[in-house]
Coordinates of C-alpha atoms in Angstrom, one line a residue:
M25 CA 16.8 49.2 -8.7
K26 CA 17.0 47.8 -5.1
K27 CA 14.9 44.8 -6.2
L28 CA 17.2 44.2 -9.2
L29 CA 20.3 44.4 -7.0
L30 CA 18.8 41.9 -4.5
F31 CA 18.0 39.5 -7.3
L32 CA 21.5 39.8 -8.8
L33 CA 23.1 39.2 -5.4
L34 CA 21.0 36.2 -4.8
S35 CA 21.8 34.8 -8.2
I36 CA 25.6 34.7 -7.5
P37 CA 26.7 31.1 -7.2
V38 CA 27.6 30.1 -3.7
L39 CA 31.3 29.5 -3.5
T40 CA 32.4 26.0 -2.2
F41 CA 34.0 26.1 1.2
S42 CA 35.0 23.6 3.8
Q43 CA 32.6 22.8 6.6
V44 CA 32.9 20.7 9.7
R45 CA 30.2 18.1 9.8
N46 CA 28.6 17.3 13.1
E47 CA 27.9 13.5 12.8
I48 CA 24.9 12.6 14.8
Q49 CA 25.4 9.3 16.6
I50 CA 22.2 7.3 16.5
P51 CA 22.5 3.6 15.7
D52 CA 21.0 1.7 12.8
I53 CA 18.4 -0.8 13.6
P54 CA 18.3 -4.4 12.3
G55 CA 17.7 -4.4 8.6
F56 CA 17.6 -0.6 8.2
K57 CA 19.8 2.4 8.1
T58 CA 18.8 5.3 10.4
L59 CA 18.7 8.4 8.2
K60 CA 18.4 11.9 9.7
C61 CA 16.0 14.0 7.7
D62 CA 14.2 17.4 7.6
F63 CA 11.2 17.6 5.2
H64 CA 10.0 21.1 5.9
M65 CA 12.0 24.3 5.2
H66 CA 11.8 27.5 3.3
T67 CA 14.0 29.8 1.1
V68 CA 13.6 33.2 -0.5
F69 CA 11.5 31.6 -3.1
S70 CA 8.6 31.8 -0.6
D71 CA 8.9 33.5 2.8
G72 CA 12.3 32.2 3.9
L73 CA 15.4 34.4 4.2
V74 CA 18.1 32.3 2.6
W75 CA 19.1 31.0 -0.8
P76 CA 18.4 27.3 -1.5
T77 CA 22.1 26.3 -1.3
V78 CA 22.3 27.6 2.2
R79 CA 19.8 24.9 3.3
V80 CA 22.1 22.3 1.8
N81 CA 25.1 23.7 3.6
E82 CA 23.2 23.8 6.9
A83 CA 22.1 20.2 6.5
Y84 CA 25.6 19.0 5.8
A85 CA 27.1 20.8 8.8
Q86 CA 24.3 19.6 11.1
G87 CA 24.6 15.9 10.2
L88 CA 21.6 15.4 8.1
D89 CA 21.3 12.8 5.3
A90 CA 18.2 14.1 3.5
I91 CA 16.2 17.3 3.2
A92 CA 13.2 18.6 1.3
I93 CA 12.9 22.3 0.4
T94 CA 9.2 23.0 0.6
D95 CA 8.5 26.6 -0.3
H96 CA 4.9 27.8 -0.2
I97 CA 2.9 27.5 -3.4
E98 CA 0.4 30.2 -2.5
Y99 CA 2.5 32.5 -0.4
R100 CA 5.6 34.0 -2.0
P101 CA 6.2 37.5 -0.7
H102 CA 9.5 37.9 -2.6
K103 CA 7.8 37.0 -5.9
N104 CA 8.2 40.4 -7.4
D105 CA 12.0 40.2 -6.9
M106 CA 12.2 37.1 -8.9
P107 CA 9.5 37.5 -11.6
G108 CA 8.6 34.3 -13.5
A109 CA 10.5 32.0 -11.1
S110 CA 9.2 28.4 -11.3
L111 CA 8.2 26.6 -8.2
N112 CA 10.8 24.0 -9.2
R113 CA 13.6 26.6 -9.0
P114 CA 14.6 26.0 -5.4
Y115 CA 15.3 22.3 -6.1
E116 CA 17.1 23.1 -9.3
I117 CA 19.4 25.6 -7.6
A118 CA 20.2 23.3 -4.6
E119 CA 20.6 20.1 -6.6
A120 CA 24.3 20.5 -7.4
A121 CA 25.3 21.5 -3.9
A122 CA 23.3 18.6 -2.5
R123 CA 25.1 16.2 -4.8
S124 CA 28.6 17.5 -3.9
N125 CA 27.7 17.3 -0.2
N126 CA 26.2 13.9 -0.4
I127 CA 22.9 15.2 0.8
I128 CA 19.7 13.5 -0.6
L129 CA 17.6 16.4 -1.9
I130 CA 13.8 15.7 -2.3
R131 CA 11.7 17.9 -4.5
G132 CA 8.7 19.2 -2.5
S133 CA 6.2 22.1 -2.0
E134 CA 3.9 23.3 0.7
I135 CA 0.2 23.5 -0.1
T136 CA -0.7 26.6 1.9
R137 CA -4.4 26.9 2.7
S138 CA -6.5 28.4 5.5
M139 CA -7.9 26.0 8.1
P140 CA -9.4 23.6 7.3
P141 CA -7.5 21.9 5.9
G142 CA -4.4 24.1 6.8
H143 CA -0.9 23.6 5.4
S144 CA 0.4 20.3 4.0
N145 CA 3.7 19.3 2.4
A146 CA 4.0 17.1 -0.7
L147 CA 7.3 15.3 -1.2
F148 CA 8.9 13.5 -4.2
L149 CA 7.2 15.7 -6.7
S150 CA 8.3 15.8 -10.4
D151 CA 6.7 19.2 -11.0
C152 CA 5.7 21.6 -8.2
N153 CA 4.0 23.9 -10.7
A154 CA 1.2 21.4 -11.2
L155 CA 0.0 22.1 -7.6
D156 CA -0.6 25.8 -8.3
V157 CA -4.4 25.6 -8.6
S158 CA -7.3 27.4 -6.9
V159 CA -9.2 24.4 -5.4
Y160 CA -7.2 22.8 -2.6
M161 CA -8.5 19.3 -3.3
D162 CA -7.2 19.6 -6.9
A163 CA -3.8 20.5 -5.5
F164 CA -3.7 17.4 -3.4
K165 CA -4.9 15.3 -6.3
A166 CA -2.2 16.8 -8.5
A167 CA 0.4 15.8 -5.9
K168 CA -1.0 12.3 -5.6
A169 CA -0.9 11.9 -9.4
Q170 CA 2.9 12.4 -9.1
N171 CA 3.0 9.6 -6.4
A172 CA 3.8 12.2 -3.8
F173 CA 4.0 11.5 -0.1
I174 CA 1.7 14.1 1.6
F175 CA 1.6 15.1 5.2
W176 CA -0.3 17.6 7.4
N177 CA 1.9 20.4 8.8
H178 CA 1.8 21.8 12.3
P179 CA -1.8 20.7 13.1
G180 CA -1.7 22.6 16.4
W181 CA -0.3 25.8 15.1
D182 CA -2.1 28.4 17.1
A183 CA -2.4 30.9 14.3
Q184 CA -4.9 28.4 12.7
Q185 CA -6.1 26.6 15.8
P186 CA -5.9 29.1 18.6
D187 CA -8.0 27.2 21.2
T188 CA -7.6 23.5 20.6
T189 CA -6.1 21.1 18.1
R190 CA -9.0 19.7 16.1
W191 CA -9.4 17.2 13.3
F192 CA -11.9 18.6 10.8
K193 CA -14.2 16.8 8.3
E194 CA -11.9 18.1 5.5
H195 CA -9.1 16.0 7.1
T196 CA -11.3 12.9 7.0
E197 CA -12.0 13.5 3.3
L198 CA -8.3 13.8 2.6
Y199 CA -7.5 10.8 4.7
N200 CA -10.2 8.6 3.1
A201 CA -9.0 9.7 -0.4
G202 CA -5.4 8.7 0.4
L203 CA -4.3 12.3 0.3
M204 CA -2.9 12.4 3.8
Q205 CA -0.2 9.8 4.7
G206 CA 1.4 11.5 7.7
I207 CA 1.3 14.3 10.2
E208 CA 3.9 16.6 11.8
V209 CA 3.9 15.4 15.4
V210 CA 6.6 18.1 16.0
N211 CA 7.0 21.4 14.1
G212 CA 10.1 23.3 15.2
T213 CA 10.1 22.7 18.9
E214 CA 6.3 22.4 19.2
Y215 CA 5.1 18.8 20.1
Y216 CA 1.5 18.0 19.4
P217 CA 0.4 14.9 21.4
E218 CA -3.0 14.9 19.6
A219 CA -1.1 14.4 16.3
Q220 CA 0.8 11.5 17.8
R221 CA -2.5 9.9 18.9
W222 CA -4.0 10.4 15.4
C223 CA -1.0 8.8 13.8
M224 CA -1.3 5.8 16.1
E225 CA -5.1 5.4 15.6
K226 CA -5.1 6.0 11.8
K227 CA -1.8 4.4 10.9
L228 CA -0.2 7.6 9.7
T229 CA 3.5 8.4 9.5
M230 CA 4.9 10.5 12.3
L231 CA 7.2 13.4 11.2
G232 CA 9.2 16.1 12.9
N233 CA 10.7 19.0 11.0
T234 CA 12.1 22.5 11.6
D235 CA 9.9 24.5 9.2
V236 CA 12.9 26.8 9.3
H237 CA 12.7 30.3 7.6
D238 CA 15.7 32.1 9.0
P239 CA 19.3 30.9 8.8
L240 CA 19.6 27.9 11.1
T241 CA 22.4 27.5 13.6
P242 CA 21.7 25.3 16.6
K243 CA 23.2 26.3 19.9
E244 CA 26.2 24.5 21.3
G245 CA 25.2 21.0 22.3
E246 CA 21.8 21.1 20.7
H247 CA 20.5 19.7 17.4
R248 CA 17.8 20.7 15.0
T249 CA 14.4 18.8 15.1
M250 CA 14.4 16.0 12.6
T251 CA 12.7 12.8 11.4
L252 CA 14.7 9.6 11.8
V253 CA 13.8 7.4 8.8
F254 CA 14.6 3.7 8.9
A255 CA 15.4 3.0 5.3
S256 CA 16.6 -0.1 3.5
A257 CA 19.3 2.1 1.7
R258 CA 20.5 5.6 1.6
T259 CA 18.5 6.6 -1.5
P260 CA 15.4 8.8 -2.2
E261 CA 13.5 5.7 -3.2
A262 CA 14.2 3.9 0.0
I263 CA 13.2 7.0 2.0
H264 CA 9.9 7.2 0.1
E265 CA 9.2 3.6 0.8
A266 CA 10.0 4.0 4.5
L267 CA 7.7 7.0 4.9
I268 CA 4.8 5.1 3.3
E269 CA 5.5 2.1 5.6
R270 CA 5.6 4.5 8.7
R271 CA 9.2 3.6 9.7
T272 CA 10.0 6.8 11.4
V273 CA 10.8 8.3 14.8
V274 CA 10.8 12.1 15.6
Y275 CA 13.9 13.5 17.3
L276 CA 13.1 16.7 19.4
N277 CA 15.7 18.0 21.8
D278 CA 16.4 15.0 24.0
K279 CA 13.1 13.2 23.2
L280 CA 12.3 10.5 20.7
I281 CA 8.7 10.2 19.7
G282 CA 7.4 7.2 17.7
E283 CA 6.1 3.6 17.7
E284 CA 7.1 1.4 20.5
K285 CA 8.9 -1.2 18.3
Y286 CA 11.3 1.4 16.8
L287 CA 12.0 3.2 20.1
K288 CA 12.9 -0.2 21.7
E289 CA 15.2 -0.9 18.8
I290 CA 17.0 2.4 19.1
F291 CA 17.4 1.9 22.9
H292 CA 18.7 -1.6 22.7
Q293 CA 21.0 -0.8 19.8
S294 CA 22.4 2.2 21.8
I295 CA 22.9 0.4 25.1
E296 CA 25.7 -2.1 25.5
I297 CA 26.0 -4.2 28.7
V298 CA 29.7 -4.1 29.5
N299 CA 29.8 -5.8 32.9
T300 CA 27.6 -7.7 35.3
E301 CA 28.4 -8.8 38.9
K302 CA 26.2 -10.8 41.2
T303 CA 26.5 -11.9 44.9
D304 CA 23.8 -13.2 47.3
K305 CA 23.2 -9.6 48.4
Y306 CA 23.3 -7.5 45.2
Y307 CA 23.3 -7.5 41.4
R308 CA 25.3 -4.9 39.5
I309 CA 24.9 -4.1 35.8
T310 CA 27.1 -1.7 34.0
V311 CA 25.9 -0.3 30.7
K312 CA 27.4 1.9 28.1
N313 CA 25.5 4.4 26.0
N314 CA 27.0 4.5 22.5
S315 CA 24.6 7.1 21.1
D316 CA 24.1 10.9 21.3
I317 CA 20.7 10.3 23.1
P318 CA 20.4 10.5 26.9
F319 CA 18.1 8.0 28.5
Y320 CA 16.0 9.0 31.5
L321 CA 14.9 6.0 33.5
H322 CA 12.2 6.0 36.1
K323 CA 11.4 3.0 38.3
T324 CA 8.0 1.4 37.8
S325 CA 6.2 -1.5 39.5
H326 CA 8.5 -4.3 40.4
N327 CA 9.3 -7.1 42.9
P328 CA 9.7 -5.2 46.3
D329 CA 12.6 -7.5 47.2
L330 CA 14.5 -6.0 44.3
I331 CA 15.7 -2.6 45.7
Y332 CA 17.1 0.0 43.4
F333 CA 17.0 3.8 42.9
R334 CA 14.0 5.6 41.7
D335 CA 15.7 7.5 38.8
Y336 CA 18.7 7.0 36.6
T337 CA 20.2 9.0 33.7
I338 CA 22.3 7.2 31.2
E339 CA 24.2 10.1 29.6
P340 CA 25.4 9.9 25.9
H341 CA 28.7 8.1 25.4
S342 CA 29.1 7.2 29.0
R343 CA 28.9 4.3 31.4
H344 CA 26.5 3.8 34.2
T345 CA 26.1 1.2 36.9
I346 CA 22.8 0.1 38.3
T347 CA 23.0 -1.7 41.6
V348 CA 20.0 -3.8 42.7
K349 CA 20.0 -5.1 46.3
L350 CA 18.5 -8.6 46.8
A351 CA 16.3 -8.7 49.9
N352 CA 14.5 -11.5 51.7
G353 CA 16.3 -14.2 49.7
A354 CA 15.5 -12.9 46.3
T355 CA 17.7 -14.3 43.6
G356 CA 16.4 -12.6 40.5
G357 CA 13.6 -11.0 38.5
D358 CA 12.9 -8.0 36.4
V359 CA 14.2 -4.5 37.0
N360 CA 11.5 -2.3 35.4
F361 CA 11.7 1.2 34.1
E362 CA 9.9 3.8 32.1
I363 CA 12.2 5.7 29.8
T364 CA 10.5 9.1 30.2
N365 CA 12.1 10.8 27.1
L366 CA 11.1 8.0 24.7
L367 CA 7.4 8.7 24.0
A368 CA 5.7 5.6 22.8
E369 CA 2.3 7.2 23.5
P370 CA 1.3 10.8 23.9
N371 CA 3.3 12.1 26.9
K372 CA 4.0 8.6 28.1
G373 CA 7.4 6.9 28.2
L374 CA 8.6 3.6 26.9
H375 CA 8.6 0.7 29.3
V376 CA 11.7 -1.6 29.4
S377 CA 12.9 -4.4 31.7
F378 CA 16.3 -5.7 32.6
P379 CA 16.2 -9.4 33.7
I380 CA 18.6 -10.4 36.5

C-alpha cells in the first residue's frame, strides 16, 4: 500500500507556478551563443529523489538553457514502485515542462558499469531502452547507432578509483572505436586535472555537471556546476554539433576550465576598457567587468621598468583601475598576468597581456 501511495503521489502533475529566474551573466563569444547546460542528473526513475519536472524547474530558476536527465540504466532502486516504467519515461514526463519554461531538454541515460570502464552518459538518444543490454560494449554501440554523444563520467570518483585516477585499456578501446567523445572534467564540485589533460591530449570534449540526486538549491551567491556550450543557435542540434566540435568550457564555483582560445574569448568579451590615462610617470587603465565571473590576476614576468602590483581582483560587475609606474624612462610595453581562476591547463591559469 505504501508503495502504491508513493507512486500515486509522484504521478500527480506538477502545478504551474511562477519562479524567479536567476540570469547568469556570461557573454557570448564571436559567432556563437554561450549556453549554460547540465548534462548529468537523476530522478526517482533511478536513484534520485525528485520527479523529472523538478529538474526542469530547478534549471529554469538557476539560469540554465539546457539539461539532460540521465537516469541509470542498470541501477534503479525505486523500480518496484514504478513497475514497467520505460527508461524513456523521465524525458516524456519532463518534456512539457521544459517546453513551457523554454528549457532545451535532451534525452539521455547513464550506462552504469563497474570500473573499468565505469559510468558514462549517452546524450541525444531516441530510445534509452535499447541500451539495456548485458555487455557494456553493446550498450555503447547501441548509443552510437542512435548518433549519441557519449562521455565518461567522474573518472576520478574514489568509489571506483580510490588510489589514483587511471586510464584503462577499456577506455582506449572505447576511444578508438569512437565510443567516447568527452570526459567530465568536473563532477559536482570535484575537479579532475587528469581528465583535463586527457581531453587536451586526445581532443575530447570537456564537461562539467552536477550529477545531482537530491533537490538542488545553490547557496546565496553561488551557482551550480555547468558546461558552457558555444553553440551556433539555441537548439538541441546546435548543442550536439558544439559538443562534437569541443566548443565547451566548464564553470565550477569561480573557475573556468577549458581550452585557451575559449577562455580568452570569455575574458575579452567580459572586460571593457572604460578609461586610459598616461603621463611620463604612470599609465592607468580602468576596466569594467560586465560578467558574473571574478577574474584573479597575478603578475608574471615583465619589463622591470613597468612597476605594478602583484595581484588584482576584478570583481563581477565592477570597475577596477590598474596603475603602472614608468621607471627609468620607460614609455610602454606589456603588462603581463596569469588569470589564476581560468584554467587553460591542469591547475595552471590563462596568460594575458595588456599593451601600454
